[in-house]
Amino acid sequence: MACEEPSKIVNIPSIVQELVTCVQEPPSQYVVPEQNRPDVACSEMPEPIPIIDLSRLPAPGNSSDEVAKMQSALESWGLFLAVGHGIQPSFLDEVMKVTREFYKLPPEEKQKYSNLVDGQEFRMEGYGNDIVVSEKQTLDWSDRLYLVVEPESRRIYSLWPTHPPSFRDILCEYAVKCREIASLVLRHLARMLNLHEDYFVEMIEEDAITYARFNYYPHCPKPDQVLGLKPHTDATVITVVFIDDSVNGLQVQKNGVWYKVPIVPNALLVNTGDAMEILSNGFFKSPVHRAVTNAEKDRVSLVMFYTPDPEREIEPAAELVDEKRPTQYRKIKTKDYLTKLFETFAEGTLVIDTVKI
């Protein structure tokens, strides 16, 4: 989620949206080893992922069943589906519309926003695929557009699509609305741990970076052989996801078993990330999740990643460390953690495991 300088790449990955038009089965570099192949049907959940009505969360200092439900959801799954979030369905429709319209642009138009500098070096922001670091790397069956949206001073507007014309305004408005949701949830999480109310909110303010990732998962002739996005955790304090409500694809792992995240129209998925797991000294876990593909339908999603200031050192809150629960994670700078994230993601391992004590 944050390499500011371009980095050398081993090879240039294909744009999957273009690849799918000329192949009858996935090329070998996309085929997942048999033992890791997805069960597209997936397991039924032992209990449903809770739906939390954010409009029912109480004022500071008060308790409610909704807060208890949210805490239980995060302790059990690391995520929940949020309704009552204040974003009108008509506006969510606009967000989904501009996402799909971008991916309908001609290839040469989308390439104006490429994440390859001079066609040779990879940068985090822009349109394309994730970094390729090894010839042996299994590639994901997806394309993405990655943009810094906050702080405003760090936006690279030359990478923001001018088509559709409403793209920029809609993303800016959506970012404001999502920040309100993230801040609301984080204040309640801080109170659950008896920290001061803005403890986590302060981690995503000032020089903290918010990234928007517009994902596109083309249909795949053999969805049981590929992954749209390999298993991973987010490096964030908190993540807010707008999921395409026309086709399933997101799965979450619990106790080694993969479960399908259900579609709830107009709901947003909220999950905690690695930074939250570290800051909370393991009280909140960062869920492992992945995306699968579909034989007939494409799918899109929009993810808002809230990460701390790249120069900030993240470590367990002092108030959450004692003799009974010693420090569970090593201190690390956000930017160093994000660099490790890319390395481990490409390898198919989890970066959070590298800082556990």
Tab-separated table of C-alpha atoms in Angstrom:
chain	number	residue	atom	x	y	z
A	1	MET	CA	0.000	0.000	0.000
A	2	ALA	CA	2.817	2.514	-0.067
A	3	CYS	CA	5.930	2.527	-2.182
A	4	GLU	CA	6.541	6.159	-3.011
A	5	GLU	CA	9.594	5.544	-5.206
A	6	PRO	CA	9.322	3.409	-8.355
A	7	SER	CA	10.900	-0.020	-7.938
A	8	LYS	CA	12.514	-2.348	-10.428
A	9	ILE	CA	10.327	-5.204	-11.599
A	10	VAL	CA	11.149	-8.633	-12.985
A	11	ASN	CA	8.590	-8.481	-15.753
A	12	ILE	CA	5.515	-6.556	-16.773
A	13	PRO	CA	2.269	-8.357	-15.889
A	14	SER	CA	-0.526	-8.520	-18.418
A	15	ILE	CA	-3.716	-6.534	-18.068
A	16	VAL	CA	-6.133	-9.336	-17.203
A	17	GLN	CA	-9.115	-7.525	-18.708
A	18	GLU	CA	-7.360	-7.719	-22.089
A	19	LEU	CA	-5.936	-11.194	-21.510
A	20	VAL	CA	-9.337	-12.770	-20.907
A	21	THR	CA	-10.525	-11.869	-24.396
A	22	CYS	CA	-7.922	-14.075	-26.078
A	23	VAL	CA	-7.464	-17.148	-23.861
A	24	GLN	CA	-9.650	-20.175	-23.222
A	25	GLU	CA	-7.913	-21.090	-20.016
A	26	PRO	CA	-5.701	-19.186	-17.588
A	27	PRO	CA	-1.987	-18.950	-18.518
A	28	SER	CA	0.244	-20.999	-16.241
A	29	GLN	CA	1.515	-18.021	-14.206
A	30	TYR	CA	-2.045	-17.425	-12.947
A	31	VAL	CA	-2.776	-21.043	-12.014
A	32	VAL	CA	-2.719	-21.576	-8.261
A	33	PRO	CA	-0.967	-24.713	-6.917
A	34	GLU	CA	-3.532	-27.454	-6.486
A	35	GLN	CA	-3.390	-27.513	-2.683
A	36	ASN	CA	-4.229	-23.775	-2.573
A	37	ARG	CA	-6.968	-23.700	-5.189
A	38	PRO	CA	-10.201	-22.038	-4.157
A	39	ASP	CA	-13.429	-23.810	-3.463
A	40	VAL	CA	-15.616	-21.355	-5.339
A	41	ALA	CA	-18.706	-22.753	-3.624
A	42	CYS	CA	-17.007	-22.218	-0.245
A	43	SER	CA	-18.157	-23.306	3.205
A	44	GLU	CA	-21.338	-22.161	4.853
A	45	MET	CA	-20.665	-19.866	7.776
A	46	PRO	CA	-21.010	-21.366	11.245
A	47	GLU	CA	-22.755	-18.134	12.182
A	48	PRO	CA	-23.539	-15.167	9.937
A	49	ILE	CA	-21.203	-12.212	9.761
A	50	PRO	CA	-22.986	-9.620	11.910
A	51	ILE	CA	-24.707	-6.660	10.319
A	52	ILE	CA	-24.122	-3.549	12.425
A	53	ASP	CA	-26.417	-0.545	12.164
A	54	LEU	CA	-24.063	2.378	12.689
A	55	SER	CA	-26.980	4.753	13.213
A	56	ARG	CA	-27.793	2.853	16.406
A	57	LEU	CA	-24.359	3.290	17.957
A	58	PRO	CA	-24.743	5.371	21.109
A	59	ALA	CA	-23.230	8.692	22.055
A	60	PRO	CA	-19.808	8.568	23.769
A	61	GLY	CA	-19.928	7.070	27.224
A	62	ASN	CA	-23.120	5.105	26.653
A	63	SER	CA	-23.420	1.402	25.924
A	64	SER	CA	-25.780	-0.473	23.649
A	65	ASP	CA	-26.464	-3.879	22.166
A	66	GLU	CA	-25.085	-2.602	18.849
A	67	VAL	CA	-21.686	-1.872	20.412
A	68	ALA	CA	-21.615	-5.339	21.972
A	69	LYS	CA	-22.509	-6.840	18.586
A	70	MET	CA	-19.728	-4.904	16.886
A	71	GLN	CA	-17.165	-5.999	19.471
A	72	SER	CA	-18.272	-9.628	19.125
A	73	ALA	CA	-18.060	-9.395	15.318
A	74	LEU	CA	-14.527	-8.024	15.409
A	75	GLU	CA	-13.357	-10.539	17.997
A	76	SER	CA	-14.890	-13.408	16.029
A	77	TRP	CA	-14.338	-12.393	12.392
A	78	GLY	CA	-12.262	-9.197	12.350
A	79	LEU	CA	-14.954	-7.580	10.237
A	80	PHE	CA	-18.633	-6.717	9.968
A	81	LEU	CA	-21.152	-5.445	7.439
A	82	ALA	CA	-22.199	-1.862	8.141
A	83	VAL	CA	-25.646	-0.449	7.394
A	84	GLY	CA	-27.105	2.821	8.632
A	85	HIS	CA	-23.833	4.440	7.560
A	86	GLY	CA	-25.440	7.583	6.161
A	87	ILE	CA	-24.425	7.128	2.509
A	88	GLN	CA	-27.470	7.171	0.272
A	89	PRO	CA	-27.994	4.154	-2.034
A	90	SER	CA	-28.249	6.541	-4.997
A	91	PHE	CA	-24.743	7.865	-4.263
A	92	LEU	CA	-23.355	4.333	-3.866
A	93	ASP	CA	-24.858	3.607	-7.280
A	94	GLU	CA	-22.878	6.551	-8.667
A	95	VAL	CA	-19.679	5.257	-7.076
A	96	MET	CA	-20.213	1.838	-8.638
A	97	LYS	CA	-21.111	3.432	-11.971
A	98	VAL	CA	-17.898	5.485	-12.290
A	99	THR	CA	-15.851	2.432	-11.275
A	100	ARG	CA	-17.379	0.319	-14.017
A	101	GLU	CA	-17.215	3.152	-16.551
A	102	PHE	CA	-13.480	3.522	-15.971
A	103	TYR	CA	-12.920	-0.158	-16.728
A	104	LYS	CA	-15.040	0.138	-19.874
A	105	LEU	CA	-12.646	2.732	-21.321
A	106	PRO	CA	-10.450	1.651	-24.269
A	107	PRO	CA	-7.114	0.099	-23.199
A	108	GLU	CA	-5.120	3.041	-24.504
A	109	GLU	CA	-7.210	5.442	-22.413
A	110	LYS	CA	-6.708	3.447	-19.208
A	111	GLN	CA	-2.982	3.178	-19.907
A	112	LYS	CA	-2.678	6.953	-19.497
A	113	TYR	CA	-2.827	6.208	-15.770
A	114	SER	CA	-0.383	3.273	-15.794
A	115	ASN	CA	1.540	2.288	-12.666
A	116	LEU	CA	4.591	1.631	-14.824
A	117	VAL	CA	6.981	4.573	-15.141
A	118	ASP	CA	8.249	4.737	-18.744
A	119	GLY	CA	6.918	1.206	-19.131
A	120	GLN	CA	9.808	-0.104	-17.015
A	121	GLU	CA	9.497	0.651	-13.304
A	122	PHE	CA	6.661	-0.116	-10.937
A	123	ARG	CA	5.026	2.477	-8.696
A	124	MET	CA	2.246	1.822	-6.235
A	125	GLU	CA	-0.186	4.365	-7.604
A	126	GLY	CA	-1.895	4.093	-10.938
A	127	TYR	CA	-3.598	1.513	-13.122
A	128	GLY	CA	-2.364	-2.017	-13.748
A	129	ASN	CA	-1.472	-4.939	-11.505
A	130	ASP	CA	0.508	-5.512	-8.350
A	131	ILE	CA	4.272	-5.787	-8.316
A	132	VAL	CA	5.965	-8.832	-9.823
A	133	VAL	CA	9.126	-9.785	-7.928
A	134	SER	CA	9.720	-13.351	-9.090
A	135	GLU	CA	9.252	-15.464	-12.201
A	136	LYS	CA	7.757	-18.111	-9.910
A	137	GLN	CA	5.135	-15.762	-8.506
A	138	THR	CA	1.497	-16.762	-8.975
A	139	LEU	CA	-0.330	-13.775	-10.447
A	140	ASP	CA	-3.795	-12.578	-9.427
A	141	TRP	CA	-6.702	-12.594	-11.881
A	142	SER	CA	-7.481	-8.904	-11.443
A	143	ASP	CA	-6.576	-5.359	-12.422
A	144	ARG	CA	-6.654	-2.313	-10.179
A	145	LEU	CA	-6.459	1.445	-10.017
A	146	TYR	CA	-4.669	2.636	-6.867
A	147	LEU	CA	-4.812	6.286	-5.770
A	148	VAL	CA	-3.773	8.312	-2.729
A	149	VAL	CA	-6.807	10.342	-1.659
A	150	GLU	CA	-5.684	11.732	1.708
A	151	PRO	CA	-3.996	13.960	2.625
A	152	GLU	CA	-5.062	16.100	-0.305
A	153	SER	CA	-1.514	17.450	-0.683
A	154	ARG	CA	-0.296	13.968	-1.683
A	155	ARG	CA	-2.787	13.415	-4.472
A	156	ILE	CA	-1.272	12.912	-7.925
A	157	TYR	CA	-4.104	14.222	-10.050
A	158	SER	CA	-2.387	13.168	-13.279
A	159	LEU	CA	-3.256	9.601	-12.234
A	160	TRP	CA	-6.923	10.412	-11.511
A	161	PRO	CA	-9.063	9.509	-14.535
A	162	THR	CA	-10.722	12.376	-16.394
A	163	HIS	CA	-13.286	9.927	-17.787
A	164	PRO	CA	-15.916	9.519	-16.663
A	165	PRO	CA	-15.987	13.294	-16.007
A	166	SER	CA	-17.612	12.862	-12.577
A	167	PHE	CA	-14.896	10.454	-11.341
A	168	ARG	CA	-12.866	12.995	-9.374
A	169	ASP	CA	-15.792	14.712	-7.652
A	170	ILE	CA	-17.421	11.420	-6.714
A	171	LEU	CA	-14.204	9.984	-5.273
A	172	CYS	CA	-13.600	13.145	-3.242
A	173	GLU	CA	-17.129	13.064	-1.812
A	174	TYR	CA	-16.927	9.338	-1.137
A	175	ALA	CA	-13.629	9.814	0.717
A	176	VAL	CA	-15.222	12.381	3.044
A	177	LYS	CA	-18.143	10.058	3.813
A	178	CYS	CA	-15.928	7.018	4.402
A	179	ARG	CA	-13.664	8.950	6.764
A	180	GLU	CA	-16.712	9.748	8.910
A	181	ILE	CA	-17.529	6.041	9.064
A	182	ALA	CA	-13.940	5.054	9.872
A	183	SER	CA	-13.664	7.672	12.620
A	184	LEU	CA	-16.986	6.649	14.185
A	185	VAL	CA	-15.971	2.996	14.356
A	186	LEU	CA	-12.461	3.772	15.628
A	187	ARG	CA	-13.801	5.863	18.511
A	188	HIS	CA	-15.912	2.930	19.643
A	189	LEU	CA	-12.959	0.546	19.319
A	190	ALA	CA	-10.837	2.821	21.506
A	191	ARG	CA	-13.543	2.900	24.180
A	192	MET	CA	-13.783	-0.915	24.100
A	193	LEU	CA	-10.118	-0.994	25.153
A	194	ASN	CA	-10.463	1.840	27.694
A	195	LEU	CA	-8.210	4.086	25.618
A	196	HIS	CA	-8.977	7.753	25.110
A	197	GLU	CA	-11.640	8.167	22.474
A	198	ASP	CA	-9.454	9.543	19.683
A	199	TYR	CA	-6.501	7.206	20.190
A	200	PHE	CA	-7.043	5.347	16.920
A	201	VAL	CA	-8.566	8.295	15.054
A	202	GLU	CA	-5.335	10.235	15.578
A	203	MET	CA	-3.484	7.422	13.819
A	204	ILE	CA	-5.292	8.212	10.547
A	205	GLU	CA	-5.098	12.016	10.696
A	206	GLU	CA	-2.558	14.665	9.600
A	207	ASP	CA	0.152	12.890	7.554
A	208	ALA	CA	-1.546	9.506	7.618
A	209	ILE	CA	-2.355	8.191	4.136
A	210	THR	CA	-5.668	6.966	2.782
A	211	TYR	CA	-5.532	4.885	-0.376
A	212	ALA	CA	-8.412	4.053	-2.692
A	213	ARG	CA	-8.148	0.834	-4.656
A	214	PHE	CA	-10.614	0.215	-7.484
A	215	ASN	CA	-10.497	-3.534	-8.153
A	216	TYR	CA	-11.644	-5.216	-11.358
A	217	TYR	CA	-12.026	-9.002	-11.485
A	218	PRO	CA	-12.724	-10.184	-15.049
A	219	HIS	CA	-14.681	-13.397	-15.549
A	220	CYS	CA	-12.403	-16.435	-15.770
A	221	PRO	CA	-12.914	-19.543	-17.911
A	222	LYS	CA	-11.678	-21.731	-15.033
A	223	PRO	CA	-12.385	-19.919	-11.762
A	224	ASP	CA	-11.404	-22.941	-9.687
A	225	GLN	CA	-7.786	-22.606	-10.896
A	226	VAL	CA	-7.086	-18.949	-10.115
A	227	LEU	CA	-7.528	-16.335	-7.406
A	228	GLY	CA	-8.735	-12.810	-8.032
A	229	LEU	CA	-6.633	-11.745	-5.058
A	230	LYS	CA	-4.415	-14.123	-3.103
A	231	PRO	CA	-4.871	-14.562	0.684
A	232	HIS	CA	-3.631	-11.523	2.586
A	233	THR	CA	-4.314	-9.161	5.442
A	234	ASP	CA	-4.533	-5.378	5.167
A	235	ALA	CA	-1.742	-3.235	6.621
A	236	THR	CA	-4.278	-0.709	7.849
A	237	VAL	CA	-5.715	0.654	11.043
A	238	ILE	CA	-9.125	0.140	9.436
A	239	THR	CA	-10.450	-0.680	5.960
A	240	VAL	CA	-13.821	0.205	4.405
A	241	VAL	CA	-14.932	-1.850	1.386
A	242	PHE	CA	-17.751	-1.221	-1.075
A	243	ILE	CA	-18.565	-4.614	-2.578
A	244	ASP	CA	-20.228	-5.238	-5.911
A	245	ASP	CA	-23.701	-6.476	-4.986
A	246	SER	CA	-24.256	-8.360	-8.256
A	247	VAL	CA	-21.812	-11.241	-7.746
A	248	ASN	CA	-20.049	-12.908	-4.800
A	249	GLY	CA	-16.290	-13.060	-4.650
A	250	LEU	CA	-14.917	-12.038	-1.243
A	251	GLN	CA	-13.986	-14.803	1.204
A	252	VAL	CA	-12.645	-14.641	4.750
A	253	GLN	CA	-10.636	-17.271	6.614
A	254	LYS	CA	-11.482	-18.399	10.122
A	255	ASN	CA	-9.751	-21.275	11.910
A	256	GLY	CA	-8.253	-22.410	8.610
A	257	VAL	CA	-11.606	-22.579	6.804
A	258	TRP	CA	-12.718	-20.210	4.014
A	259	TYR	CA	-16.165	-18.626	4.203
A	260	LYS	CA	-18.074	-16.583	1.665
A	261	VAL	CA	-18.842	-12.996	2.684
A	262	PRO	CA	-22.539	-12.535	1.888
A	263	ILE	CA	-23.939	-9.760	-0.254
A	264	VAL	CA	-26.056	-7.231	1.625
A	265	PRO	CA	-27.252	-4.462	-0.716
A	266	ASN	CA	-25.890	-1.006	0.172
A	267	ALA	CA	-23.869	-2.351	3.090
A	268	LEU	CA	-20.170	-1.534	3.495
A	269	LEU	CA	-17.681	-4.070	4.800
A	270	VAL	CA	-15.509	-2.776	7.663
A	271	ASN	CA	-12.449	-4.718	8.800
A	272	THR	CA	-9.536	-4.119	11.103
A	273	GLY	CA	-5.993	-4.335	9.693
A	274	ASP	CA	-2.478	-5.194	10.802
A	275	ALA	CA	-1.794	-1.757	12.290
A	276	MET	CA	-4.862	-2.168	14.497
A	277	GLU	CA	-3.767	-5.654	15.515
A	278	ILE	CA	-0.375	-4.253	16.567
A	279	LEU	CA	-1.747	-1.122	18.269
A	280	SER	CA	-4.311	-3.169	20.212
A	281	ASN	CA	-1.625	-5.716	21.197
A	282	GLY	CA	-3.595	-8.457	19.503
A	283	PHE	CA	-6.987	-7.663	21.020
A	284	PHE	CA	-8.345	-7.007	17.513
A	285	LYS	CA	-7.104	-9.325	14.781
A	286	SER	CA	-6.500	-8.558	11.116
A	287	PRO	CA	-8.579	-11.072	9.123
A	288	VAL	CA	-7.050	-13.105	6.289
A	289	HIS	CA	-9.176	-12.718	3.175
A	290	ARG	CA	-9.065	-13.347	-0.569
A	291	ALA	CA	-11.122	-12.861	-3.728
A	292	VAL	CA	-12.283	-15.575	-6.095
A	293	THR	CA	-13.468	-15.185	-9.663
A	294	ASN	CA	-16.599	-16.114	-11.601
A	295	ALA	CA	-16.931	-18.042	-14.854
A	296	GLU	CA	-19.544	-15.724	-16.324
A	297	LYS	CA	-19.551	-12.370	-14.578
A	298	ASP	CA	-16.951	-9.735	-13.876
A	299	ARG	CA	-16.871	-8.019	-10.504
A	300	VAL	CA	-15.649	-4.720	-9.081
A	301	SER	CA	-15.026	-3.325	-5.614
A	302	LEU	CA	-13.703	-0.130	-4.062
A	303	VAL	CA	-11.484	-0.358	-0.997
A	304	MET	CA	-10.473	2.537	1.263
A	305	PHE	CA	-7.291	1.766	3.213
A	306	TYR	CA	-6.539	3.933	6.265
A	307	THR	CA	-2.835	3.699	7.161
A	308	PRO	CA	-0.769	5.664	9.704
A	309	ASP	CA	1.796	8.321	8.788
A	310	PRO	CA	4.589	6.511	6.878
A	311	GLU	CA	7.141	7.889	9.384
A	312	ARG	CA	5.160	6.841	12.468
A	313	GLU	CA	6.370	3.887	14.486
A	314	ILE	CA	3.545	1.519	15.288
A	315	GLU	CA	3.634	-0.559	18.451
A	316	PRO	CA	1.161	-1.804	21.070
A	317	ALA	CA	-0.459	0.947	23.136
A	318	ALA	CA	1.331	1.218	26.485
A	319	GLU	CA	-2.013	0.953	28.302
A	320	LEU	CA	-2.546	-2.511	26.780
A	321	VAL	CA	0.766	-4.008	27.906
A	322	ASP	CA	1.330	-5.510	31.357
A	323	GLU	CA	2.782	-8.610	33.021
A	324	LYS	CA	-0.265	-10.689	32.186
A	325	ARG	CA	-0.262	-9.552	28.556
A	326	PRO	CA	3.247	-8.572	27.490
A	327	THR	CA	4.050	-6.950	24.171
A	328	GLN	CA	3.017	-9.261	21.342
A	329	TYR	CA	4.537	-7.285	18.424
A	330	ARG	CA	7.793	-5.551	17.609
A	331	LYS	CA	7.873	-1.811	16.946
A	332	ILE	CA	8.144	-0.927	13.247
A	333	LYS	CA	7.821	2.170	11.054
A	334	THR	CA	4.715	2.228	8.884
A	335	LYS	CA	6.710	2.701	5.662
A	336	ASP	CA	8.959	-0.257	6.506
A	337	TYR	CA	5.937	-2.399	7.247
A	338	LEU	CA	4.383	-1.479	3.914
A	339	THR	CA	7.574	-2.349	2.067
A	340	LYS	CA	7.522	-5.755	3.751
A	341	LEU	CA	3.858	-6.104	2.826
A	342	PHE	CA	4.643	-6.074	-0.887
A	343	GLU	CA	7.417	-8.625	-0.510
A	344	THR	CA	5.334	-11.059	1.529
A	345	PHE	CA	2.193	-10.551	-0.570
A	346	ALA	CA	4.085	-11.499	-3.731
A	347	GLU	CA	5.429	-14.581	-1.936
A	348	GLY	CA	1.997	-15.548	-0.624
A	349	THR	CA	2.954	-15.135	3.043
A	350	LEU	CA	1.629	-12.787	5.753
A	351	VAL	CA	3.610	-9.716	6.794
A	352	ILE	CA	2.015	-9.615	10.272
A	353	ASP	CA	3.861	-12.851	11.103
A	354	THR	CA	7.212	-11.085	10.650
A	355	VAL	CA	6.629	-8.724	13.597
A	356	LYS	CA	5.100	-11.122	16.108
A	357	ILE	CA	7.170	-11.783	19.189
